[in-house]
Coordinates of C-alpha atoms in Angstrom, one line a residue:
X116 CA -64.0 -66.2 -62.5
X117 CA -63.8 -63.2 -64.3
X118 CA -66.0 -61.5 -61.0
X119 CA -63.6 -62.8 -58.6
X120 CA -60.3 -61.8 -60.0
X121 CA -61.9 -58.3 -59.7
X122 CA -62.9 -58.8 -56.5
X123 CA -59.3 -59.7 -55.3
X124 CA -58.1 -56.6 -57.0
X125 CA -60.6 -54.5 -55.2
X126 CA -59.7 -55.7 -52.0
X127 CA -55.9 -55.6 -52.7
X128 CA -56.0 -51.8 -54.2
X129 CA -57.8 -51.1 -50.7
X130 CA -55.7 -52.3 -48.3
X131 CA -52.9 -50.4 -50.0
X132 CA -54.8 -47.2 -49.7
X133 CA -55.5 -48.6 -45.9
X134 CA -52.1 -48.8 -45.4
X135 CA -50.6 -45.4 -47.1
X136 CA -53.2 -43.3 -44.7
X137 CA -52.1 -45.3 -41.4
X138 CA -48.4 -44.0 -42.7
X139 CA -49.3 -41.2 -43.5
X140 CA -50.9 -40.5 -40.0
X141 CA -48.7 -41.7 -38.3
X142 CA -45.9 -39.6 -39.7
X143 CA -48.2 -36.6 -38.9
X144 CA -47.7 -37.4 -35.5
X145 CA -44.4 -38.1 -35.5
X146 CA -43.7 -34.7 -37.3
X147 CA -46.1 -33.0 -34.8
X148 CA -44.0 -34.2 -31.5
X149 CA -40.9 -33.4 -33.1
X150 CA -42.7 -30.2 -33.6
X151 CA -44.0 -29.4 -29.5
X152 CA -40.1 -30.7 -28.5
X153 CA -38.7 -27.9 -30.3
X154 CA -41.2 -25.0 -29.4
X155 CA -40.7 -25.9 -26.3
X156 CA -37.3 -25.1 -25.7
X157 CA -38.6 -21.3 -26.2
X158 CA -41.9 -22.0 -24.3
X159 CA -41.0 -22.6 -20.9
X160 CA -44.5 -21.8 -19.3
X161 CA -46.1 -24.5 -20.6
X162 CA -47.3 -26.9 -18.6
X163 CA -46.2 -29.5 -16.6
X164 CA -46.8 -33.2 -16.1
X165 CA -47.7 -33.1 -12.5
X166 CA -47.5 -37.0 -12.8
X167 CA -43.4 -36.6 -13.0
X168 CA -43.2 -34.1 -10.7
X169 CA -44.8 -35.6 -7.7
X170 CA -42.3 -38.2 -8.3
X171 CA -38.1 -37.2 -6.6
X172 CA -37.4 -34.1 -9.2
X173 CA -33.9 -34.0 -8.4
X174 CA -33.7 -37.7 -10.3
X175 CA -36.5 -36.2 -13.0
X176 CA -34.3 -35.3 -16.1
X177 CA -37.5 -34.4 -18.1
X178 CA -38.3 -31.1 -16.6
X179 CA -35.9 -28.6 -17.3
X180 CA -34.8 -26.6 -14.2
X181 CA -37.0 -23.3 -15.3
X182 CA -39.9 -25.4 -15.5
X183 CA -38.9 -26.8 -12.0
X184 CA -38.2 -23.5 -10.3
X185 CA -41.5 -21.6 -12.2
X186 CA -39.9 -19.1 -13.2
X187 CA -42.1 -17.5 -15.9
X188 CA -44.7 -17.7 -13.0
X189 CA -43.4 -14.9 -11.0
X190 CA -42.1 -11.4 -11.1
X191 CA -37.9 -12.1 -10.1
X192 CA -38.0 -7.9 -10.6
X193 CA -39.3 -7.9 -7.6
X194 CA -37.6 -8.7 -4.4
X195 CA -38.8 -11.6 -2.4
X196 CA -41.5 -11.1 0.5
X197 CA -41.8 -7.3 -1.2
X198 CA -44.2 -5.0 0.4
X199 CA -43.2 -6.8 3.7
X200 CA -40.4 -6.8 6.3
X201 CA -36.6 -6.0 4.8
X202 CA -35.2 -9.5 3.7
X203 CA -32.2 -10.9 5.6
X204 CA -29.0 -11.5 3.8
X205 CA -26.2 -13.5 5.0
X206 CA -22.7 -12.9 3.7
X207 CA -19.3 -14.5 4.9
X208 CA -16.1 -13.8 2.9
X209 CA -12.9 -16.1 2.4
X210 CA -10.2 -13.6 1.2
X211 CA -7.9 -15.6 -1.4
X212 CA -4.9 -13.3 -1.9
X213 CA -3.8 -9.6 -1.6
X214 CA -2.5 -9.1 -4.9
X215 CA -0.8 -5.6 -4.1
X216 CA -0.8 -2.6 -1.9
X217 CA -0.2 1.1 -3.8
X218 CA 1.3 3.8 -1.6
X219 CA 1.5 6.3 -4.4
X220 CA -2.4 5.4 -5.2
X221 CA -3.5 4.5 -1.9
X222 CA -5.6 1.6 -2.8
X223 CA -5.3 -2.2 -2.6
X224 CA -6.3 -5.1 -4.8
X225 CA -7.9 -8.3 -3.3
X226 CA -9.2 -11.3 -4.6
X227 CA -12.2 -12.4 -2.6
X228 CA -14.7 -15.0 -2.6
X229 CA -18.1 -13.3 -1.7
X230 CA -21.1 -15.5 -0.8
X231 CA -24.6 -14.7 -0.3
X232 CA -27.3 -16.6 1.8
X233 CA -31.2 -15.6 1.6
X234 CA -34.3 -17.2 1.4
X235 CA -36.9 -17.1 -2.2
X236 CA -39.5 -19.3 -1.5
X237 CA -40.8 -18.5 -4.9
X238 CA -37.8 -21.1 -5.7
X239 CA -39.0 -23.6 -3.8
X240 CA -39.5 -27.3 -5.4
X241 CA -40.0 -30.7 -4.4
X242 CA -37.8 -33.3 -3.6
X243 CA -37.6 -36.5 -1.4
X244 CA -34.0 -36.2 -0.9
X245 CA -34.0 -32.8 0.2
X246 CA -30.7 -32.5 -2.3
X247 CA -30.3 -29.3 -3.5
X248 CA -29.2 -28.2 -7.2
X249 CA -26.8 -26.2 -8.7
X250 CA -26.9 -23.6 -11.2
X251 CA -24.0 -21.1 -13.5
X252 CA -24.3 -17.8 -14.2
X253 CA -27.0 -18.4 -17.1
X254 CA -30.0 -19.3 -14.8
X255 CA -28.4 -16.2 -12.5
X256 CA -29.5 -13.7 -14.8
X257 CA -33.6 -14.9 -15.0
X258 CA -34.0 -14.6 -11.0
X259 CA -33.6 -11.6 -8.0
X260 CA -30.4 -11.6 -6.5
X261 CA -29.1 -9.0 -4.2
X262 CA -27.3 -6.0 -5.7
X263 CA -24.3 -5.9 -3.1
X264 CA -21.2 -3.3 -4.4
X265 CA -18.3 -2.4 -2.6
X266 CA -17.9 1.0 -1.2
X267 CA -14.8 2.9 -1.9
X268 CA -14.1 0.6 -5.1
X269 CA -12.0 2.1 -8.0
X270 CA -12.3 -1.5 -10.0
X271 CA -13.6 -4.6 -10.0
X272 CA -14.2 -7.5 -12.1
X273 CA -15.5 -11.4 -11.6
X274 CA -13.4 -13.8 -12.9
X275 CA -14.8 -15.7 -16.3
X276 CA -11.9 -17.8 -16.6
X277 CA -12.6 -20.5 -18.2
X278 CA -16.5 -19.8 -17.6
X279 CA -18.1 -16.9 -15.2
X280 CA -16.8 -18.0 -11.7
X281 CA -20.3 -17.8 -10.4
X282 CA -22.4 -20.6 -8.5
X283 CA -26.1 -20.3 -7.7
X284 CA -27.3 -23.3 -5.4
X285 CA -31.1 -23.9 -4.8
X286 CA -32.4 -25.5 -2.0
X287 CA -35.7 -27.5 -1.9
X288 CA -37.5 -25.2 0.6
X289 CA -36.2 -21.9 -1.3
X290 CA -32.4 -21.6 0.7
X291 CA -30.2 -19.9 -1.8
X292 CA -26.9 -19.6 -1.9
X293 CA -24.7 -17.3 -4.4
X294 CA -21.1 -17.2 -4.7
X295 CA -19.1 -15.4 -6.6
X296 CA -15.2 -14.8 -7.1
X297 CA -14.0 -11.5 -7.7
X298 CA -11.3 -9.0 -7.2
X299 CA -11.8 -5.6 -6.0
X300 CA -9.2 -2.8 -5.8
X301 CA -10.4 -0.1 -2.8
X302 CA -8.9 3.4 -1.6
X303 CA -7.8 2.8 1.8
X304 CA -6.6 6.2 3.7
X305 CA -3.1 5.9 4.5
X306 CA -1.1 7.8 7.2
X307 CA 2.5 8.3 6.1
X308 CA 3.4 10.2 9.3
X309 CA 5.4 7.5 10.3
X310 CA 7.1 5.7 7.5
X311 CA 8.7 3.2 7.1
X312 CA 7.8 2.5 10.3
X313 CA 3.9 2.6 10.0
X314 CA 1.2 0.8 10.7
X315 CA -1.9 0.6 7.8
X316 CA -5.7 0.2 9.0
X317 CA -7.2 -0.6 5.6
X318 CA -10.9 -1.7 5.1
X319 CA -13.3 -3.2 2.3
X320 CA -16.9 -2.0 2.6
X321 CA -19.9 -3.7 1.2
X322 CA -23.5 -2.1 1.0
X323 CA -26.5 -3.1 -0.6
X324 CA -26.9 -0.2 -3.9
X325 CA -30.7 0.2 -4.6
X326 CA -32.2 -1.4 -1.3
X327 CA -32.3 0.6 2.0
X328 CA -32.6 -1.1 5.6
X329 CA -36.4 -1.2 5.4
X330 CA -36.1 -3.5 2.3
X331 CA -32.7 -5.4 2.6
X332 CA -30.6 -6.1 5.9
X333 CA -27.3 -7.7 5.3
X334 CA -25.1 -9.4 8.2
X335 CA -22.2 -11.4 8.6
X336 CA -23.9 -15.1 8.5
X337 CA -21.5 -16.6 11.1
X338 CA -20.3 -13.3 13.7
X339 CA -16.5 -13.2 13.5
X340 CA -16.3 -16.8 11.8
X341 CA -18.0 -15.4 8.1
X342 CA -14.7 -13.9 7.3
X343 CA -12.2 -16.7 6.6
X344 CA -8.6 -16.0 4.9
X345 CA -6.1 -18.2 3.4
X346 CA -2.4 -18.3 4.2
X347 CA -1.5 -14.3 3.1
X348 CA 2.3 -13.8 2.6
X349 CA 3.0 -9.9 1.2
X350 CA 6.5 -8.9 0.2
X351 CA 6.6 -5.5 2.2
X352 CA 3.8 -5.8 4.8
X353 CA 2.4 -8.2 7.7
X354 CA -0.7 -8.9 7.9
X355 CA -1.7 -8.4 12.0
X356 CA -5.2 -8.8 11.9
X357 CA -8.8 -9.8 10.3
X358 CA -11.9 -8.6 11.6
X359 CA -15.7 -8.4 10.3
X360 CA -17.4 -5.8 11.3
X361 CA -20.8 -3.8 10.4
X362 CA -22.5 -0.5 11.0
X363 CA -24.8 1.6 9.0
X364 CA -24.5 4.5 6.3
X365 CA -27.0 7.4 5.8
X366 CA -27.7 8.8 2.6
X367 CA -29.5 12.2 2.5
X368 CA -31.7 11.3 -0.7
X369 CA -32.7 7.9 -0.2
X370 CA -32.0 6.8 3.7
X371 CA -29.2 4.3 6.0
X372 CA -28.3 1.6 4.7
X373 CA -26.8 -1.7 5.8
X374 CA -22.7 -1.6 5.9
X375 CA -20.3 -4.4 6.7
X376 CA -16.6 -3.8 6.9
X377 CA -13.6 -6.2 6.2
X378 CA -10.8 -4.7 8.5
X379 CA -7.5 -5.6 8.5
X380 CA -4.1 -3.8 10.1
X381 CA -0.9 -3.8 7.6
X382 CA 2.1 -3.8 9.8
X383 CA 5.0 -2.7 7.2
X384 CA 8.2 -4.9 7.3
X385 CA 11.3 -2.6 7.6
X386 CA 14.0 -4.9 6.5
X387 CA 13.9 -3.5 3.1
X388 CA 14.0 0.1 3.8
X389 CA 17.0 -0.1 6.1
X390 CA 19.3 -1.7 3.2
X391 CA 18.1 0.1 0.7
X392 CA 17.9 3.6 2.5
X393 CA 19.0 3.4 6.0
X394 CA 22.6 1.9 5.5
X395 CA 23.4 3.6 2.2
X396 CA 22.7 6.7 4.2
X397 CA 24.7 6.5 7.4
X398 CA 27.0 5.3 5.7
X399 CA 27.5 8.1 3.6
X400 CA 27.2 10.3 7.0
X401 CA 30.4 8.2 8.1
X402 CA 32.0 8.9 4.9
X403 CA 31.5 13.0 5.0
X404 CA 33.8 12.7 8.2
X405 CA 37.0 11.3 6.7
X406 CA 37.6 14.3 5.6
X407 CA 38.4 15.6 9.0
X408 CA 41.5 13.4 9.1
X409 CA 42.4 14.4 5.7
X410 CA 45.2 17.3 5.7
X411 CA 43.2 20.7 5.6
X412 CA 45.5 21.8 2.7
X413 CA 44.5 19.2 0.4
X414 CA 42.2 21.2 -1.4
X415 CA 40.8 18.3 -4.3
X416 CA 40.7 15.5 -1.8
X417 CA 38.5 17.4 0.8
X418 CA 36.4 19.2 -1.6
X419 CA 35.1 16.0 -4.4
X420 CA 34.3 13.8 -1.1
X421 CA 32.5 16.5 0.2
X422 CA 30.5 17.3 -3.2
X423 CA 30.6 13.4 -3.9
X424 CA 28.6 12.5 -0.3
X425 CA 26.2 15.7 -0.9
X426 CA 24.9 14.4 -4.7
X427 CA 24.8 10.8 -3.4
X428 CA 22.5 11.9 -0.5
X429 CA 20.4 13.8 -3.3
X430 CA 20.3 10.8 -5.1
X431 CA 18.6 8.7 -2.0
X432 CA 16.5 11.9 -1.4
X433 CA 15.5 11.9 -4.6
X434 CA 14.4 8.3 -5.1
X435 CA 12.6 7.8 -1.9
X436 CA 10.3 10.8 -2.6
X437 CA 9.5 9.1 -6.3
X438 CA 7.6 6.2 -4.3
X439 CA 5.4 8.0 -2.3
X440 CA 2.1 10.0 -2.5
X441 CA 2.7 13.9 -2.5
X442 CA 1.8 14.3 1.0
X443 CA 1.9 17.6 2.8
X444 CA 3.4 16.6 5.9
X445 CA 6.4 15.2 7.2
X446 CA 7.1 11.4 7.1
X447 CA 9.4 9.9 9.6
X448 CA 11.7 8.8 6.8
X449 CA 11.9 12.6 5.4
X450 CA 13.8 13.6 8.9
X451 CA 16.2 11.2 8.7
X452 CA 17.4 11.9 5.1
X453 CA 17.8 15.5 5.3
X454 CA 19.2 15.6 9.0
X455 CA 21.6 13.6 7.7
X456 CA 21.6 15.5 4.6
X457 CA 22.1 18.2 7.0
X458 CA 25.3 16.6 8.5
X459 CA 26.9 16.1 5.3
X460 CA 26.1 19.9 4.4
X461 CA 27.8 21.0 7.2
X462 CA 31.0 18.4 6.9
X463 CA 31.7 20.6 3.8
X464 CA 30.2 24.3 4.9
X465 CA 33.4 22.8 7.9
X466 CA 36.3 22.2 5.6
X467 CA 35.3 25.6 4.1
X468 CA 35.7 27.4 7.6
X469 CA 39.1 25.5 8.1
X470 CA 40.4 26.6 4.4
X471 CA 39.5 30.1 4.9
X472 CA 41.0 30.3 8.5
X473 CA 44.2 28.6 7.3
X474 CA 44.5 31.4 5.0
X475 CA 44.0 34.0 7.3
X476 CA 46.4 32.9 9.9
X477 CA 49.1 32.3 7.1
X478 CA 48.5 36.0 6.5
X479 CA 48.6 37.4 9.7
X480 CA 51.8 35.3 10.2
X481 CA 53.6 37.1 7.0
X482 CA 52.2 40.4 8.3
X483 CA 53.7 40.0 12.1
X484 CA 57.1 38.7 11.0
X485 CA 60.1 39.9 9.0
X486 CA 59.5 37.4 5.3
X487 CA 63.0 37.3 4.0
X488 CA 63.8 39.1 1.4
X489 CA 64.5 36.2 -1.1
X490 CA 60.8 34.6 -0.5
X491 CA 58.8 34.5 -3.5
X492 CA 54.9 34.6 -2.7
X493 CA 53.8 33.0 -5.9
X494 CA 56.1 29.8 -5.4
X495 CA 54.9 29.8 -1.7
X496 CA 51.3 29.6 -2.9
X497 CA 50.3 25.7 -3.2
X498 CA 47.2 25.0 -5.5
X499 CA 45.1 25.3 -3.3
X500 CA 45.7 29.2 -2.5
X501 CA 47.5 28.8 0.9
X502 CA 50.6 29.8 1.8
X503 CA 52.6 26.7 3.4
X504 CA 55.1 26.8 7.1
X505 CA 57.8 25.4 5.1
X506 CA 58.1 27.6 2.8
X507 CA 58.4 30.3 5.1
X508 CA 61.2 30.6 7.8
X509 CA 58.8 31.7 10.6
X510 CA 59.2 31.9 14.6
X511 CA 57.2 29.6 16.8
X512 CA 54.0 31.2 16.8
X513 CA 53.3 31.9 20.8
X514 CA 50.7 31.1 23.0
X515 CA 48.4 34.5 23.7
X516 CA 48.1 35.5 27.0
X517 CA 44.9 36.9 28.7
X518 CA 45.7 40.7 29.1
X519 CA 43.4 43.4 30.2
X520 CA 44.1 45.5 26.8
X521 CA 41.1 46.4 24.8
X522 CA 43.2 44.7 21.7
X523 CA 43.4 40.8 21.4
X524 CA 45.8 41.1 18.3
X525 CA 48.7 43.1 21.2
X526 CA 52.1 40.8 20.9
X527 CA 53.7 39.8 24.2
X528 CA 56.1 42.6 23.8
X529 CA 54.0 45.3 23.5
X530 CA 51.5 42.9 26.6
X531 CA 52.8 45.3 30.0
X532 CA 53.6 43.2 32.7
X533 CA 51.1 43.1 35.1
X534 CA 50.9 40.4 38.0
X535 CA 48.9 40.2 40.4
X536 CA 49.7 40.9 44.2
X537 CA 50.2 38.1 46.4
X538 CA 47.4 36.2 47.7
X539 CA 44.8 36.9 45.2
X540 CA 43.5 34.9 41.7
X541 CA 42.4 36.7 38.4
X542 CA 40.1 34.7 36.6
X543 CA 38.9 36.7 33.3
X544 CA 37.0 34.4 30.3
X545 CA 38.0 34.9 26.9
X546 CA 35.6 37.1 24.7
X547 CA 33.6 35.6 21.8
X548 CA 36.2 37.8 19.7
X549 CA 39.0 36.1 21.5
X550 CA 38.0 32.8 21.2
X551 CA 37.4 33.2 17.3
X552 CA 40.6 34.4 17.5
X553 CA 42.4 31.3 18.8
X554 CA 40.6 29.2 16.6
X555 CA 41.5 31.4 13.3
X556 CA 44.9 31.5 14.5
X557 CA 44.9 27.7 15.4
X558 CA 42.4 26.2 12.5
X559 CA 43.5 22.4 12.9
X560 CA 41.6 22.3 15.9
X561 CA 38.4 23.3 13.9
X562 CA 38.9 19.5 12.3
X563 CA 40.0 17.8 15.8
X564 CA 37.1 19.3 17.6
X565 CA 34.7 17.8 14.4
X566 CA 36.2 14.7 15.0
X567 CA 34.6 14.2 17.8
X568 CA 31.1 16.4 17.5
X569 CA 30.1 15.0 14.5
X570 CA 29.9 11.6 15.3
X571 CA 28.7 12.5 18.9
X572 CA 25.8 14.6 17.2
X573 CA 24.8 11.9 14.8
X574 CA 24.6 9.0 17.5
X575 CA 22.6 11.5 19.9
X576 CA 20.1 11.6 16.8
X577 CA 19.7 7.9 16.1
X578 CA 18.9 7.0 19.9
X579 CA 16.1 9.9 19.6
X580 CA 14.5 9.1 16.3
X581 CA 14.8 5.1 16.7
X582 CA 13.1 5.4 19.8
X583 CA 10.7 7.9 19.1
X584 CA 9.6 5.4 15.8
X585 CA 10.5 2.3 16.7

């Protein structure tokens, strides 16, 4: 009894001891496939169960894309096919926006979408769908893309916003294609000979950096179609035309290269500039010629519009030349401000000639005639330094004859009386000396002939330079 008691207890203490090593192993190999599933998210070059992958690997969520794509079994350093033929890249472009056009910098900012099409069949997998599969910017980094830059570029950035706005899709038979959305801002040469009435031919290159023509060739995928635009509406410019074009560049250290150009023509709207340059102008012009109707002895009133016109045009001047590039040659907009600058100028050099002739036939009056004795000079004398006809009892100034003295200044009386016989005509024209004579001695019609010049003048220049510029 005693024997078999024992016995039981043997055979019970055993099958605990049976049971704590089958736990015990099995926990080792619990804690040893935890263990692989974490080393392998670092070792992706392990291998592969070849039984999952011949099944659809687009549906297999058990090999992670690295292990898919073998990455860790090639060089991505290296560019496909290398030691071979260049590799063919495609690229077409859909232009989002123009964000802004700098005269003063000469550059423009766009925001494009630039896509890339090339073939790695080191990327090549197997699937029955033929579905291809996307990637982000993080598998990007581990494989060979191309190294496209834009030529000209003075910034540029790709948008991260709220992640890196970067898509990498893979095809099954090793199709890639790579998009990206960025925004560039290029110099484009400008030609301000016209302006505002110009036209802009601006263009965005793109060139391969490190790969020559014998290792890279980059076209336009689709001809004309691979550049694509969305509805573009710019405040001071339209937008004529888009064209994709190409061409090669030759570098003297390291060989041509593959170009392709995004041209398009800026056709500058000229609304703007005539209200806020145009009108303001000609509109002072008009108002420098009211002082022709405005009495020549009104010294203040002549003399402030003419100043007030002269700083105003200075102003316009002034402000124009603030938003544009220091060029060294004339723009089209820089004729018409200072011709009309000139106009004004002369409206007040002409009030000036008027004044000063006033004067001198007021004095040439008092000289020829008796002043009565009573006049007082000083209460004759307005402010404005003239002496006035009704303060001065003065004949009727008379009409001077052509005579054949040497002295234009000879009164009537002193003129002899010489007529000429009967059947014959004397025509003599007046001197240069004679006719600056009549107009000294008859000043108002300085302001009746600018009455009419001016204006004449002024529309003579508008039909030229509109349709020289127009």
């Amino acid at each position: 009894m005693k024997a078999d008691s024992l016995t039981c207890l043997a055979l019970t203490v055993a099958g605990l001891l049976a049971t704590a090593a089958a736990g015990r192993g099995s926990g080792r190999r619990k804690h040893k496939e935890v263990f692989l599933q974490e080393n392998s998210k670092f070792k992706f070059g392990g291998r592969i169960n070849y039984k999952l992958k011949r099944q659809d690997s687009t549906k297999t969520l058990l090999i992670k894309s690295e292990q898919l794509l073998r990455i860790e079994e090639h060089d991505f350093a290296m560019r496909p096919g290398f030691g071979g033929a260049a590799i063919p890249v495609g690229i077409d472009v859909q232009v989002e926006s123009i964000d802004s056009i700098s005269e003063v910098n000469m550059d423009f900012t766009m925001t494009l979408y630039l896509r890339h099409y090339w073939k790695d069949e080191r990327l090549a997998f197997p699937s029955r769908t033929n579905r291809s599969r996307t990637f982000d910017s993080r598998l990007v980094k581990k494989i060979w893309v191309p190294d496209v830059f834009f030529v000209h570029s003075k910034r540029s950035f790709i948008h991260d916003t709220t992640m890196e706005n970067i898509m990498l899709r893979v095809y099954p038979d090793g199709n890639i294609l790579y998009s990206v959305r960025v925004t560039v801002t290029a110099f484009c040469s400008m030609d301000f000979s016209t302006f505002p009435l110009d036209t802009q031919n601006c263009s965005l290159e793109l060139e391969s950096y490190a790969y020559n023509e014998n290792d890279l060739m980059l076209y336009w995928k689709n001809g004309n179609d691979s550049l694509r635009t969305d509805e573009i509406v710019l405040s001071q410019f339209f937008i004529e035309h888009f064209q994709a074009s190409s061409g090669l560049a030759f570098y003297s250290s390291t060989g041509w290269y593959n170009r392709l150009f995004i041209n398009f023509i800026l056709r500058r709207h000229i609304f703007f500039f005539m209200l806020q340059t145009y009108f303001p102008t000609m509109l002072m012009v008009v108002l420098s010629w009211v002082s022709f109707w405005i009495d020549r002895r009104a010294v203040p009133a002549r003399v402030s519009l003419g100043i007030t016109t002269v700083l105003t045009m200075s102003t316009i001047i002034t402000g124009v030349s603030s938003s544009m590039p220091q060029v060294s040659y004339v723009k089209a907009v820089d004729i018409y401000l200072w011709t009309s600058f000139l106009f004004v100028f002369l409206s007040v050099i002409e009030y000036a000639a008027v004044n000063y002739c006033t004067t001198l036939e007021e004095m040439r009056k008092m000289k020829r005639w008796k002043i009565p004795s009573t006049f007082n000079a000083s209460q004759a004398m307005a402010f404005d330094g003239c002496f006035h006809d009704d303060d001065i009892e003065l004949t009727p100034f008379s009409r001077v004859a052509p005579t054949l003295t040497s002295d234009p200044l000879t009164t009537p009386a002193q003129t002899p009386d010489i007529r000429p016989t009967e059947g014959t005509r004397l025509r003599r024209q007046r001197s240069v000396r004679e006719n600056v004579d009549l107009l000294v001695s008859n000043s108002y019609m300085i302001d009746s002939y600018s009455r009419l010049a001016f204006p004449l003048s002024y529309l003579l220049f508008n039909t030229i330079y509109w349709s020289l510029y127009s």
